[in-house]
Short mmCIF file of C-alpha atoms in Angstrom, two decimals:
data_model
loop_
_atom_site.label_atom_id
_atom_site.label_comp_id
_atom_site.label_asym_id
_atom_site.label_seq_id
_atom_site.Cartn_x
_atom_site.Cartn_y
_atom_site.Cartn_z
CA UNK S 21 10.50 -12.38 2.23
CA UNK S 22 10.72 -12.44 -1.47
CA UNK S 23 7.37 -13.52 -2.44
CA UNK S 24 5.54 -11.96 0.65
CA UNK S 25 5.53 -8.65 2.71
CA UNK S 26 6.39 -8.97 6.06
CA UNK S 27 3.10 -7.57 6.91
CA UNK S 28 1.15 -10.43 5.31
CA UNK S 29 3.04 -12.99 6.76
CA UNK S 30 2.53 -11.91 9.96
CA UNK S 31 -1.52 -11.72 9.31
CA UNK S 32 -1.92 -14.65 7.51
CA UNK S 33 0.93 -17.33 8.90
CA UNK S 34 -1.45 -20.32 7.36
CA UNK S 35 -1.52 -19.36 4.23
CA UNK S 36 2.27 -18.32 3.80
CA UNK S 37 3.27 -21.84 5.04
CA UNK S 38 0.72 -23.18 2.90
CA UNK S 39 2.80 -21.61 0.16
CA UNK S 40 5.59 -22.44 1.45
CA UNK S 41 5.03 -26.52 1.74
CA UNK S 42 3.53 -26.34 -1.85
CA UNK S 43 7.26 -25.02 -2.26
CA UNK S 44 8.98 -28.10 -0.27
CA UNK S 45 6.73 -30.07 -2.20
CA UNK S 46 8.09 -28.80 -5.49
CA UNK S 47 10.86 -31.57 -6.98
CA UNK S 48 14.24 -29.95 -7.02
CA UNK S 49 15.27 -30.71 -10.54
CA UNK S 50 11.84 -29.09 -11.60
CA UNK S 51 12.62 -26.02 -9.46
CA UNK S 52 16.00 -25.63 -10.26
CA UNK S 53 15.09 -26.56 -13.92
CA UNK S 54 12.71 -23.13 -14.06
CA UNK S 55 15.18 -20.98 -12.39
CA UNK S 56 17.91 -21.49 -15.47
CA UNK S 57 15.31 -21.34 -17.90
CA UNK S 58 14.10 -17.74 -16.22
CA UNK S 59 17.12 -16.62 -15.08
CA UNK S 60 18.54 -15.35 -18.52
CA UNK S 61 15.40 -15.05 -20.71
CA UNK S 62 15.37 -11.98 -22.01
CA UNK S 63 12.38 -11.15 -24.47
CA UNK S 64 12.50 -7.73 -25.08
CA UNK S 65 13.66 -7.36 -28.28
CA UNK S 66 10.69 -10.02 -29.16
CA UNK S 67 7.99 -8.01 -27.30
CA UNK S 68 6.88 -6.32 -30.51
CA UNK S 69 5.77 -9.40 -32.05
CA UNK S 70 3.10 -9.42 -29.36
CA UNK S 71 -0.38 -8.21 -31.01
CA UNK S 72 -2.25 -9.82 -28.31
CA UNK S 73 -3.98 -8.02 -25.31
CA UNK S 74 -1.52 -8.56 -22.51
CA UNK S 75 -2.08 -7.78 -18.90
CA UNK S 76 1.33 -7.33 -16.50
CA UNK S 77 0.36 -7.37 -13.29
CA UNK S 78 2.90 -6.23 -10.33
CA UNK S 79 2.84 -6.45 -6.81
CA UNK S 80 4.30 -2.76 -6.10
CA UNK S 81 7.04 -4.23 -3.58
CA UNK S 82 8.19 -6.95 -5.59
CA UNK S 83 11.89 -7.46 -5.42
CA UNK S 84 11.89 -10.25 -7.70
CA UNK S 85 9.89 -8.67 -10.81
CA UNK S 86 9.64 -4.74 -9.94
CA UNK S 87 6.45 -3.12 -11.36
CA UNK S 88 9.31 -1.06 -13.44
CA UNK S 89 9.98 -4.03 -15.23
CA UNK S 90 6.53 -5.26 -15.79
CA UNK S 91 5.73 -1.40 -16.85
CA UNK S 92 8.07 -1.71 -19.94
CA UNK S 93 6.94 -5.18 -20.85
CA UNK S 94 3.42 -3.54 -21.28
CA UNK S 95 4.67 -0.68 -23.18
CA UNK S 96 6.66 -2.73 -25.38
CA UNK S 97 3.33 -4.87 -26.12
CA UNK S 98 1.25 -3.27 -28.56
CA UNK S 99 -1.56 -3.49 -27.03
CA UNK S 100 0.12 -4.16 -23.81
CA UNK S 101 -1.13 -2.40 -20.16
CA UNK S 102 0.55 -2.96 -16.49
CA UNK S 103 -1.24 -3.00 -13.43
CA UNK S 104 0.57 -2.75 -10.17
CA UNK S 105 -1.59 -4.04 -6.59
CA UNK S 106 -0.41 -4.04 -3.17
CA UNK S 107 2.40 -6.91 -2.37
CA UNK S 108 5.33 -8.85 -3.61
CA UNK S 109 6.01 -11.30 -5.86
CA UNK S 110 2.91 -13.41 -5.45
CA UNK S 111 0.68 -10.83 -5.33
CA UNK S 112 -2.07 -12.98 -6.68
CA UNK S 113 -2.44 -14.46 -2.81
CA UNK S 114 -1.75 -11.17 -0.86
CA UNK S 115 -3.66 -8.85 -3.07
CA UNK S 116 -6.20 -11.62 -4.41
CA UNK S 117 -9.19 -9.21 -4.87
CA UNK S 118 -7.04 -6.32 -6.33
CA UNK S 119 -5.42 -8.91 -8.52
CA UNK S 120 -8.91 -10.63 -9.58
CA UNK S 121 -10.24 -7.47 -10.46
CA UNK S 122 -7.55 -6.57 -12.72
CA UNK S 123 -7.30 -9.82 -14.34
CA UNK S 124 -11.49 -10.33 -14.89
CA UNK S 125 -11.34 -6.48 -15.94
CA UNK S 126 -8.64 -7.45 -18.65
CA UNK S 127 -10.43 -10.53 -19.88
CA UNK S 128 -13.40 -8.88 -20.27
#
């Protein structure tokens, strides 16, 4: 429910369980390794450094990373801009054209 609406997963059950094995799959020391590194990283105060083009990109019903959240990043980039698509936190497989478009529009 996290990473998915409960729309998608009931339209595309494959491909959420495909997700979700890749998941299983993951070993749990490497998993549980990301979470503490994630879970109190806080960058803000860095994100001026950042003279890079960055793209955030947001699925607009993410509980996990709200497009609020990825809005600031981007404003506190300087040359930073946030893009919100339908979807939750892996918005890159429910909203894969939206998302695609915003990335190749950013890269190029």
């Amino acid at each position: 429910e996290r990473w998915f609406t409960p729309a998608f997963t009931a339209a595309e059950p494959a491909r959420v369980e495909d997700i979700l094995q890749r998941f299983v799959a993951t070993p749990v020391a490497g998993y549980v390794g990301c979470c503490h590194a994630v879970a109190t990283a806080d960058f803000r105060d860095s994100l001026a450094q950042i003279r890079v083009p960055t793209l955030a990109i947001a699925g607009d019903d993410d509980p996990v990373c709200p497009p609020a959240d990825l809005h600031a990043i981007a404003r506190g980039v300087a040359h930073g801009h946030a893009v919100t698509v339908p979807g939750r936190h892996i918005c890159n497989i429910q909203s894969a054209d939206a998302f695609t478009a915003a990335l190749t529009a950013h890269l190029t």
